[in-house]
Amino acid sequence: MRVIFNTLTLLLFLYSINGEITNCRYYPRYHAAPPYGWMNDPNGLTFFKNNYHLFYQFNPDSALVPGTAHWGHMKSTNLVHWQHLPIAMYPNNTYDRSGVFSGSALIEDGKMYLYYTAHINHPGETPDHEESQALAISEDGVNVVKYENNPIILGAGRQPDIRDPKIWKHGDTYYLVLGNKFIKNDTELGRVLLYSSKDKYNWEEDSIVAASDGPLGYMWECPDFFQIGGYFVLLFSPQGVKPEGDKFLNLYQCGYIVGSFDYVTRKFVPKTEFRELDHGHDFYATQSILDNKKRRLVLAWNDMWETNYAEQNDGFTGQMTLPRILTLTKDLRLLQRPVPEIREARDNVICTGRASGGTSVTLADKAGEVNIRASPSSDLELSIEGKNRSVLIYYDATNGQISLDRGGDDGLRRTEWKPKYILKMTIFIDASSVEVFCGDGEVTMSSRFFIDGPLSVRLGDNCEVEQFRVINLKRTIPVDCSDE
Ligand SMILES: *[C@@H]1O[C@H](CO)[C@@H](O)[C@H](O)[C@H]1NC(C)=O
Ligand SMILES: *[C@@H]1O[C@H](CO)[C@@H](O)[C@H](O)[C@H]1NC(C)=O
Ligand SMILES: *[C@@H]1O[C@H](CO)[C@@H](O)[C@H](O)[C@H]1NC(C)=O
């Protein structure tokens, strides 16, 4: 009896580590998520041979820990319907044995060139790790072959934290930026390094794009550097920024600096301060691309380090935000709009038209889109409600602020928002996530929540809105499980 019990326990254990979503209550219906296991940063977002490809930091062995990073892989024709593909890269070479870390893609000559960070741990030594940059190539968009002369950038004098290459081509030259930690006056500080190459294989460091002087933290991860509306945006994820009122409340931040950049001197001149890109709880490690329609798309890991969300017990961790289109305003702020392709996930309209306080509708499968139009001079309250708790979205007309409160410890996120003639809001709800797009995308709030039972959307008691449209969204990510 004892033997049988032990064998059964072992089988159950093997089954659970073999990768299976055991319960769908928190698994996204239309956001990109791993088939099982742990997901963090998006990598190598690109458009190749009629498909968008999205790679990501993946631990196939467990949903509880990041483990030794692999590159997971999925593709989509429309950024809405996602198909999981075989693991693209394993950490199985000497130079990347402790993890194939984050990176990006360049398409040229009908091939996909994937630049990534090769991570090695040296337990018990100082420093206890080192990072170089490596290259892998795919000709068919599925099979990925690592370059035989890896690594291609050693980063001597820049160790041990030098990672997350973001590549692009300008004229006849290739460029990439890397996140790096340096020490000045005994203080660890983050910065971004710029490299260039004439052949994609041999790289030289050109300049330091920007660096922390202390308040902007001790390490900058996942740098991205791109031209938009005649300016350059340096988008990155700094660690070690201290909270300041309603700002910088997450464990790590993600934000941007707008400035000008000269390809001749390779100098970046900032014209704005650092601003958070999103104001929710879960937004980190962005990746952007200029897609085949010349749109600047961005998405982020819709999660945060050290959160231990309840989804882990269901066999997965992490999802991506919806892809958004970035544009720059005249006063140098980034606007984010959800890609219009999201319409392809729409099912039936549950309600539409004017609505007054207390109106409540239940989503068919915990997934929906809510469009609101109202007067900016009245407060507005909306809640997402389930069996035992709710998420509150609140517009305060007097103070010109928008809040999202998911309850629990550190539940509140709040920022300034002063809509002028009309208040417009679009909210995407998906099993365990909410993304709020305010106005023309001048404020977004992306957060995870874990509520059991069917989800309802309810208008606050004293609210009156001109338009309250709620649409069921359908499943666009195949996964074999049900809610329990
Ligand atoms: C790494 O793993 C992949 C997938 O199993 C395999 O194709 C490749 O040959 C391995 N490389 C090394 C160096 O072991
Ligand atoms: C180093 O720190 C000391 C004490 O905070 C300060 O006086 C000095 O100016 C700093 N030096 C540099 C080069 O930043
Ligand atoms: C809601 O229910 C879930 C599952 O029963 C539980 O894990 C969670 O703690 C509950 N939340 C609250 C606030 O009671």
Coordinates of C-alpha atoms and ligand atoms in Angstrom, one line a residue:
M1 CA 0.0 0.0 0.0
R2 CA 2.8 2.4 0.9
V3 CA 4.6 1.6 -2.3
I4 CA 1.6 2.2 -4.4
F5 CA 1.0 5.5 -2.6
N6 CA 4.6 6.6 -3.2
T7 CA 4.4 5.6 -6.9
L8 CA 1.2 7.5 -7.2
T9 CA 2.7 10.6 -5.6
L10 CA 5.7 10.4 -7.9
L11 CA 3.4 10.0 -10.9
L12 CA 1.3 13.0 -9.8
F13 CA 4.5 15.0 -9.3
L14 CA 5.9 14.0 -12.7
Y15 CA 2.6 14.8 -14.3
S16 CA 2.5 18.3 -12.7
I17 CA 6.1 19.1 -13.7
N18 CA 5.5 17.8 -17.2
G19 CA 3.6 20.9 -18.0
E20 CA -0.2 21.1 -17.9
I21 CA -2.6 23.9 -17.1
T22 CA -4.6 22.2 -14.3
N23 CA -7.3 24.9 -14.0
C24 CA -8.3 27.6 -16.4
R25 CA -9.9 30.1 -13.9
Y26 CA -6.9 32.5 -14.3
Y27 CA -5.6 31.5 -17.7
P28 CA -6.0 34.2 -20.3
R29 CA -8.5 33.8 -23.1
Y30 CA -6.9 36.2 -25.5
H31 CA -3.6 37.4 -24.1
A32 CA -0.4 35.6 -25.1
A33 CA 0.6 33.2 -22.3
P34 CA 2.8 30.2 -22.0
P35 CA 1.4 26.7 -22.7
Y36 CA 2.5 25.8 -19.2
G37 CA 5.4 26.7 -17.0
W38 CA 7.0 30.1 -16.3
M39 CA 7.0 33.1 -18.7
N40 CA 8.7 36.4 -18.2
D41 CA 10.2 39.0 -20.6
P42 CA 8.9 39.1 -24.2
N43 CA 11.8 38.5 -26.7
G44 CA 12.4 38.7 -30.4
L45 CA 9.0 40.2 -31.3
T46 CA 9.0 40.4 -35.1
F47 CA 7.0 39.9 -38.3
F48 CA 8.4 37.1 -40.5
K49 CA 6.9 35.4 -43.5
N50 CA 3.3 36.5 -42.8
N51 CA 3.3 35.9 -39.1
Y52 CA 4.1 37.8 -36.0
H53 CA 6.5 35.9 -33.9
L54 CA 6.8 36.3 -30.2
F55 CA 9.5 34.6 -28.2
Y56 CA 9.7 34.8 -24.4
Q57 CA 11.7 33.9 -21.3
F58 CA 10.5 30.4 -20.5
N59 CA 11.0 27.8 -17.8
P60 CA 9.3 24.6 -19.1
D61 CA 10.1 22.7 -15.9
S62 CA 8.1 24.7 -13.4
A63 CA 5.6 27.5 -13.0
L64 CA 6.9 28.3 -9.6
V65 CA 10.4 29.7 -10.4
P66 CA 12.1 31.3 -13.5
G67 CA 14.6 28.4 -13.5
T68 CA 17.1 28.3 -16.3
A69 CA 15.7 30.5 -19.0
H70 CA 14.8 29.0 -22.4
W71 CA 13.3 30.9 -25.3
G72 CA 9.6 29.9 -25.6
H73 CA 8.0 30.7 -29.0
M74 CA 4.5 31.5 -30.4
K75 CA 3.2 33.0 -33.6
S76 CA 0.1 34.8 -34.8
T77 CA -1.2 36.2 -38.1
N78 CA -3.1 39.0 -36.3
L79 CA -1.6 39.5 -32.8
V80 CA -4.9 38.0 -31.4
H81 CA -4.9 34.3 -32.3
W82 CA -1.7 32.8 -30.9
Q83 CA -0.3 29.4 -31.7
H84 CA 2.4 27.8 -29.5
L85 CA 5.5 26.5 -31.2
P86 CA 8.3 24.3 -30.0
I87 CA 10.9 25.8 -27.7
A88 CA 13.2 27.9 -29.8
M89 CA 16.4 27.9 -27.7
Y90 CA 17.7 25.7 -24.9
P91 CA 20.4 26.8 -22.4
N92 CA 22.6 24.0 -23.6
N93 CA 25.9 25.5 -24.8
T94 CA 28.9 26.2 -22.6
Y95 CA 28.5 29.9 -23.0
D96 CA 24.8 30.1 -22.2
R97 CA 24.5 27.2 -19.8
S98 CA 22.8 29.2 -17.0
G99 CA 20.2 30.8 -19.3
V100 CA 19.4 32.1 -22.7
F101 CA 18.3 35.5 -21.6
S102 CA 16.4 38.3 -23.3
G103 CA 17.0 39.7 -26.7
S104 CA 15.5 40.7 -30.0
A105 CA 15.1 39.9 -33.7
L106 CA 16.3 41.4 -37.0
I107 CA 14.9 40.1 -40.3
E108 CA 17.2 40.2 -43.3
D109 CA 17.7 38.1 -46.5
G110 CA 14.6 36.1 -45.6
K111 CA 16.2 35.0 -42.3
M112 CA 15.5 35.7 -38.7
Y113 CA 18.6 36.8 -36.7
L114 CA 18.0 36.5 -33.0
Y115 CA 20.3 38.4 -30.6
Y116 CA 20.3 37.3 -27.0
T117 CA 22.2 37.3 -23.7
A118 CA 24.1 34.2 -22.8
H119 CA 24.2 34.0 -19.0
I120 CA 26.6 32.0 -16.9
N121 CA 26.5 31.6 -13.1
H122 CA 29.6 31.2 -11.0
P123 CA 28.2 30.2 -7.6
G124 CA 30.4 31.3 -4.7
E125 CA 32.6 33.6 -6.8
T126 CA 32.8 37.3 -7.1
P127 CA 31.2 38.4 -9.3
D128 CA 28.9 35.4 -9.3
H129 CA 27.8 35.6 -12.9
E130 CA 28.9 36.9 -16.3
E131 CA 27.0 37.8 -19.5
S132 CA 27.9 37.9 -23.2
Q133 CA 25.8 38.4 -26.3
A134 CA 25.1 35.7 -28.7
L135 CA 23.4 35.1 -32.1
A136 CA 21.0 32.5 -33.4
I137 CA 19.5 32.2 -36.8
S138 CA 16.2 30.8 -38.2
E139 CA 15.5 30.3 -41.8
D140 CA 12.0 28.8 -41.4
G141 CA 10.8 30.7 -38.4
V142 CA 10.6 27.5 -36.2
N143 CA 14.0 25.9 -36.1
V144 CA 16.6 28.1 -34.5
V145 CA 20.3 27.4 -34.9
K146 CA 22.9 29.1 -32.7
Y147 CA 25.8 30.7 -34.5
E148 CA 29.0 28.6 -34.4
N149 CA 31.3 31.4 -33.2
N150 CA 29.2 32.6 -30.3
P151 CA 29.5 34.6 -28.2
I152 CA 29.8 37.7 -30.5
I153 CA 30.0 40.4 -27.8
L154 CA 32.1 39.7 -24.7
G155 CA 31.6 43.0 -22.9
A156 CA 35.0 43.1 -21.3
G157 CA 35.2 45.9 -18.7
R158 CA 31.3 46.0 -18.6
Q159 CA 30.7 42.8 -16.6
P160 CA 28.9 41.2 -14.9
D161 CA 25.5 42.8 -15.8
I162 CA 25.3 43.5 -19.5
R163 CA 22.2 42.2 -21.2
D164 CA 19.1 42.3 -23.3
P165 CA 20.3 43.4 -26.8
K166 CA 17.8 45.3 -28.9
I167 CA 18.9 45.4 -32.5
W168 CA 18.0 47.6 -35.5
K169 CA 19.4 48.7 -38.8
H170 CA 19.9 52.2 -40.0
G171 CA 21.4 52.9 -43.4
D172 CA 24.1 50.3 -43.9
T173 CA 24.9 50.0 -40.2
Y174 CA 23.5 47.7 -37.5
Y175 CA 23.0 49.0 -34.0
L176 CA 22.1 47.5 -30.7
V177 CA 21.6 48.8 -27.2
L178 CA 22.4 46.8 -24.0
G179 CA 21.4 47.4 -20.4
N180 CA 24.4 47.6 -18.1
K181 CA 25.3 48.2 -14.5
F182 CA 28.3 50.3 -13.6
I183 CA 29.9 51.5 -10.4
K184 CA 30.7 55.1 -9.7
N185 CA 31.9 56.3 -6.3
D186 CA 31.0 52.9 -4.7
T187 CA 27.4 53.2 -6.0
E188 CA 25.8 50.8 -8.5
L189 CA 24.1 52.6 -11.3
G190 CA 22.2 51.6 -14.5
R191 CA 22.9 52.7 -18.0
V192 CA 22.4 51.9 -21.7
L193 CA 25.3 51.2 -24.0
L194 CA 25.2 51.6 -27.8
Y195 CA 27.0 49.2 -30.2
S196 CA 27.4 49.2 -33.9
S197 CA 28.4 46.7 -36.6
K198 CA 28.8 46.6 -40.4
D199 CA 28.2 42.9 -40.7
K200 CA 25.9 41.8 -37.8
Y201 CA 28.7 39.6 -36.3
N202 CA 31.5 42.0 -35.3
W203 CA 30.4 44.7 -32.9
E204 CA 32.0 47.7 -31.3
E205 CA 30.9 49.9 -28.4
D206 CA 30.1 53.4 -29.6
S207 CA 28.7 55.4 -26.8
I208 CA 26.7 55.5 -23.6
V209 CA 23.2 56.5 -24.5
A210 CA 22.1 57.5 -21.0
A211 CA 23.0 56.7 -17.4
S212 CA 21.5 56.8 -13.9
D213 CA 22.8 59.5 -11.6
G214 CA 21.3 57.7 -8.6
P215 CA 17.6 58.3 -8.5
L216 CA 17.1 56.3 -11.7
G217 CA 18.3 53.1 -10.1
Y218 CA 21.1 50.6 -10.0
M219 CA 20.4 48.6 -13.1
W220 CA 18.6 49.2 -16.4
E221 CA 17.1 46.2 -18.1
C222 CA 15.5 45.6 -21.5
P223 CA 16.5 48.9 -23.2
D224 CA 14.8 49.8 -26.4
F225 CA 15.7 52.8 -28.6
F226 CA 13.7 54.0 -31.5
Q227 CA 12.7 56.9 -33.6
I228 CA 9.2 58.2 -33.5
G229 CA 7.7 61.5 -34.7
G230 CA 11.1 63.1 -35.3
Y231 CA 12.4 62.2 -31.9
F232 CA 14.1 59.2 -30.2
V233 CA 12.6 57.3 -27.4
L234 CA 14.7 55.4 -24.9
L235 CA 12.4 52.9 -23.3
F236 CA 13.8 50.8 -20.5
S237 CA 13.1 49.0 -17.2
P238 CA 15.1 50.4 -14.4
Q239 CA 15.6 48.6 -11.0
G240 CA 16.1 50.6 -7.8
V241 CA 13.9 53.7 -8.5
K242 CA 12.4 54.9 -5.2
P243 CA 8.7 55.5 -4.8
E244 CA 7.7 59.2 -5.1
G245 CA 4.1 59.9 -4.2
D246 CA 1.9 57.9 -6.6
K247 CA 4.9 57.2 -8.8
F248 CA 7.2 54.2 -9.0
L249 CA 5.3 52.0 -6.6
N250 CA 6.0 48.7 -8.3
L251 CA 9.0 46.6 -7.3
Y252 CA 10.7 47.6 -10.7
Q253 CA 9.7 50.3 -13.1
C254 CA 9.2 50.6 -16.9
G255 CA 9.4 54.0 -18.6
Y256 CA 10.9 56.3 -21.1
I257 CA 12.9 59.4 -21.9
V258 CA 12.3 61.3 -25.1
G259 CA 15.1 63.2 -26.8
S260 CA 17.1 63.7 -29.9
F261 CA 19.8 61.4 -31.3
D262 CA 22.5 62.0 -33.8
Y263 CA 23.8 59.0 -35.8
V264 CA 27.1 60.9 -36.5
T265 CA 28.1 61.7 -32.9
R266 CA 26.0 58.8 -31.5
K267 CA 24.9 61.1 -28.7
F268 CA 21.4 61.1 -27.2
V269 CA 20.2 64.4 -25.8
P270 CA 17.2 64.0 -23.4
K271 CA 14.4 66.5 -23.7
T272 CA 12.1 65.0 -21.0
E273 CA 12.4 63.4 -17.6
F274 CA 11.8 59.7 -17.1
R275 CA 8.1 58.8 -17.2
E276 CA 6.3 55.6 -16.5
L277 CA 4.8 54.1 -19.6
D278 CA 2.0 52.3 -17.7
H279 CA 0.4 53.0 -14.3
G280 CA -0.8 49.6 -13.2
H281 CA 0.8 47.0 -11.0
D282 CA 2.1 44.6 -13.7
F283 CA 4.1 46.0 -16.6
Y284 CA 7.8 45.2 -17.2
A285 CA 10.4 44.4 -19.8
T286 CA 8.8 46.0 -22.9
Q287 CA 9.7 45.0 -26.4
S288 CA 8.7 47.1 -29.4
I289 CA 8.9 46.7 -33.2
L290 CA 8.1 48.6 -36.3
D291 CA 5.8 46.1 -37.9
N292 CA 5.0 45.4 -41.6
K293 CA 2.3 48.2 -41.4
K294 CA 4.9 50.7 -40.2
R295 CA 3.3 50.8 -36.8
R296 CA 5.4 51.1 -33.6
L297 CA 4.0 48.2 -31.5
V298 CA 4.9 47.5 -27.9
L299 CA 4.0 44.9 -25.4
A300 CA 5.2 44.0 -21.9
W301 CA 5.3 41.2 -19.5
N302 CA 2.0 41.7 -17.7
D303 CA 3.4 40.6 -14.4
M304 CA 6.0 41.6 -11.9
W305 CA 8.9 39.9 -10.1
E306 CA 8.4 38.5 -6.6
T307 CA 4.6 38.5 -6.7
N308 CA 3.8 34.7 -6.4
Y309 CA 0.4 35.1 -8.0
A310 CA -2.2 32.4 -7.5
E311 CA -1.9 31.3 -11.2
Q312 CA 1.3 29.5 -10.3
N313 CA -0.8 26.7 -8.6
D314 CA -2.6 26.2 -11.9
G315 CA 0.5 25.3 -13.8
F316 CA 1.6 28.7 -15.4
T317 CA 3.0 32.0 -14.6
G318 CA 2.8 35.2 -16.6
Q319 CA 1.1 36.6 -19.7
M320 CA 1.9 39.5 -22.1
T321 CA -0.1 42.7 -22.2
L322 CA -2.1 43.3 -25.4
P323 CA 0.1 44.7 -28.2
R324 CA -0.3 48.5 -28.4
I325 CA 0.4 51.1 -31.0
L326 CA 2.7 53.9 -29.8
T327 CA 2.5 57.4 -31.0
L328 CA 4.2 60.6 -29.7
T329 CA 2.3 63.8 -28.8
K330 CA 3.6 67.3 -29.4
D331 CA 4.5 67.6 -25.8
L332 CA 6.6 64.5 -26.1
R333 CA 4.4 61.9 -24.3
L334 CA 3.8 58.4 -25.6
L335 CA 0.2 57.4 -26.4
Q336 CA -0.8 53.7 -26.4
R337 CA -3.8 52.3 -28.2
P338 CA -4.7 48.7 -28.3
V339 CA -4.1 47.2 -31.8
P340 CA -7.4 47.3 -33.7
E341 CA -7.0 43.6 -34.6
I342 CA -8.4 42.9 -31.1
R343 CA -11.8 43.2 -32.7
E344 CA -11.2 39.7 -34.0
A345 CA -11.7 38.4 -30.5
R346 CA -15.1 40.0 -30.2
D347 CA -18.1 37.9 -29.6
N348 CA -21.6 39.3 -28.8
V349 CA -22.4 42.8 -27.4
I350 CA -24.0 42.3 -24.0
C351 CA -25.1 45.8 -23.5
T352 CA -24.8 49.2 -25.2
G353 CA -26.2 52.7 -24.9
R354 CA -26.8 55.0 -21.9
A355 CA -26.6 53.5 -18.5
S356 CA -27.1 54.6 -14.9
G357 CA -25.8 53.7 -11.5
G358 CA -25.9 50.0 -10.5
T359 CA -26.1 48.6 -14.0
S360 CA -24.3 45.3 -13.9
V361 CA -23.5 42.7 -16.6
T362 CA -21.9 39.3 -16.4
L363 CA -19.2 38.2 -18.9
A364 CA -19.8 34.9 -20.5
D365 CA -16.2 33.6 -20.0
K366 CA -14.5 36.1 -17.7
A367 CA -13.3 38.0 -20.9
G368 CA -14.7 41.2 -22.2
E369 CA -14.2 44.7 -23.6
V370 CA -15.9 47.7 -22.0
N371 CA -16.2 51.0 -23.8
I372 CA -17.3 54.0 -21.9
R373 CA -18.2 57.6 -22.8
A374 CA -19.2 60.1 -20.2
S375 CA -18.9 63.6 -19.0
P376 CA -15.4 64.5 -17.7
S377 CA -17.0 66.7 -15.0
S378 CA -18.6 63.9 -13.0
D379 CA -16.9 61.1 -11.0
L380 CA -17.0 57.6 -12.5
E381 CA -16.8 54.3 -10.7
L382 CA -16.7 50.9 -12.3
S383 CA -16.0 47.6 -10.7
I384 CA -15.1 44.1 -11.9
E385 CA -16.7 41.8 -9.4
G386 CA -16.5 38.0 -8.8
K387 CA -17.3 35.6 -6.0
N388 CA -15.3 37.1 -3.2
R389 CA -13.7 40.4 -4.2
S390 CA -13.5 43.1 -6.8
V391 CA -11.3 45.5 -8.7
L392 CA -12.3 49.1 -8.6
I393 CA -11.6 51.6 -11.4
Y394 CA -12.3 55.2 -10.3
Y395 CA -12.2 58.6 -12.0
D396 CA -12.1 61.6 -9.7
A397 CA -13.3 64.6 -11.6
T398 CA -12.4 67.1 -8.9
N399 CA -8.7 66.1 -8.7
G400 CA -8.3 64.9 -12.2
Q401 CA -7.1 61.5 -11.3
I402 CA -7.7 57.9 -12.3
S403 CA -7.3 55.0 -9.9
L404 CA -7.2 51.3 -10.1
D405 CA -7.6 49.4 -6.8
R406 CA -7.4 45.7 -6.8
G407 CA -7.6 45.4 -3.0
G408 CA -5.2 43.6 -0.6
D409 CA -1.8 44.9 0.3
D410 CA -0.6 47.7 -2.0
G411 CA -3.8 47.5 -4.0
L412 CA -4.0 51.1 -5.2
R413 CA -2.5 52.7 -8.3
R414 CA -3.4 56.3 -9.2
T415 CA -2.2 58.9 -11.6
E416 CA -3.2 62.3 -13.1
W417 CA -5.8 62.2 -15.9
K418 CA -7.6 65.3 -17.0
P419 CA -9.9 64.5 -20.0
K420 CA -11.1 67.7 -21.7
Y421 CA -14.4 67.5 -23.6
I422 CA -15.4 63.9 -23.2
L423 CA -14.3 61.0 -21.0
K424 CA -13.5 57.9 -23.0
M425 CA -12.2 54.7 -21.6
T426 CA -11.7 51.2 -23.0
I427 CA -11.1 48.4 -20.6
F428 CA -10.0 44.9 -21.4
I429 CA -10.8 42.1 -18.9
D430 CA -9.3 38.7 -19.3
A431 CA -9.7 36.0 -16.5
S432 CA -6.9 37.5 -14.3
S433 CA -5.9 40.7 -15.9
V434 CA -7.3 44.2 -16.6
E435 CA -5.9 46.8 -19.0
V436 CA -7.4 50.3 -18.8
F437 CA -6.9 52.7 -21.8
C438 CA -7.9 56.2 -21.0
G439 CA -8.8 58.8 -23.6
D440 CA -6.5 58.5 -26.6
G441 CA -4.1 56.3 -24.7
E442 CA -2.5 59.1 -22.6
V443 CA -2.9 56.9 -19.5
T444 CA -2.9 53.1 -19.3
M445 CA -3.1 50.9 -16.3
S446 CA -2.3 47.2 -16.5
S447 CA -2.8 44.9 -13.5
R448 CA -3.4 41.3 -12.7
F449 CA -6.1 40.1 -10.2
F450 CA -7.2 36.8 -8.9
I451 CA -11.0 36.5 -8.4
D452 CA -12.9 33.2 -8.6
G453 CA -16.3 32.6 -10.2
P454 CA -17.9 34.5 -13.2
L455 CA -16.9 38.1 -13.6
S456 CA -19.4 41.0 -13.8
V457 CA -18.8 44.6 -14.7
R458 CA -20.8 47.1 -12.6
L459 CA -21.3 50.8 -12.9
G460 CA -21.0 52.6 -9.5
D461 CA -24.3 53.6 -7.8
N462 CA -24.4 57.3 -8.6
C463 CA -22.8 57.2 -12.0
E464 CA -24.5 58.1 -15.3
V465 CA -22.8 57.4 -18.6
E466 CA -23.7 58.2 -22.2
Q467 CA -22.3 54.9 -23.5
F468 CA -21.7 51.7 -21.6
R469 CA -20.9 49.0 -24.1
V470 CA -19.8 45.6 -22.9
I471 CA -18.7 42.9 -25.4
N472 CA -17.9 39.3 -24.6
L473 CA -14.4 38.3 -26.0
K474 CA -13.7 34.8 -27.0
R475 CA -10.8 32.4 -26.6
T476 CA -8.0 33.0 -29.1
I477 CA -5.2 31.0 -27.3
P478 CA -5.7 27.2 -27.4
V479 CA -5.4 25.5 -24.1
D480 CA -6.8 22.3 -22.9
C481 CA -8.4 22.9 -19.6
S482 CA -11.6 24.1 -17.9
D483 CA -12.4 26.4 -14.9
E484 CA -12.8 24.6 -11.6
Ligands
LIG1 C1 20.5 21.8 -27.5 O1 19.2 21.3 -27.5 C2 18.5 21.3 -28.8 C3 17.1 20.8 -28.6 O2 17.1 19.6 -27.9 C4 19.4 20.4 -29.7 O3 18.8 20.4 -31.0 C5 20.8 20.9 -29.8 O4 21.6 20.0 -30.6 C6 21.4 21.0 -28.4 N1 22.7 21.6 -28.5 C7 23.7 21.2 -27.8 C8 25.0 21.9 -28.0 O5 23.6 20.2 -27.0
LIG2 C1 31.6 60.8 -4.4 O1 30.8 60.9 -3.2 C2 31.2 61.9 -2.3 C3 30.4 61.8 -1.0 O2 29.0 61.6 -1.3 C4 31.1 63.2 -3.0 O3 31.5 64.3 -2.1 C5 31.9 63.2 -4.3 O4 31.7 64.4 -5.0 C6 31.6 62.0 -5.2 N1 32.5 62.0 -6.3 C7 32.0 61.8 -7.5 C8 33.1 61.8 -8.6 O5 30.9 61.8 -7.8
LIG3 C1 -11.0 34.4 -3.0 O1 -11.1 33.1 -3.3 C2 -9.9 32.4 -3.6 C3 -10.2 31.0 -3.9 O2 -11.2 30.5 -3.1 C4 -8.9 32.6 -2.4 O3 -7.6 32.0 -2.8 C5 -8.7 34.0 -2.1 O4 -7.9 34.2 -1.0 C6 -10.0 34.7 -1.9 N1 -9.9 36.1 -1.7 C7 -10.4 36.8 -0.6 C8 -10.1 38.2 -0.6 O5 -11.1 36.2 0.2

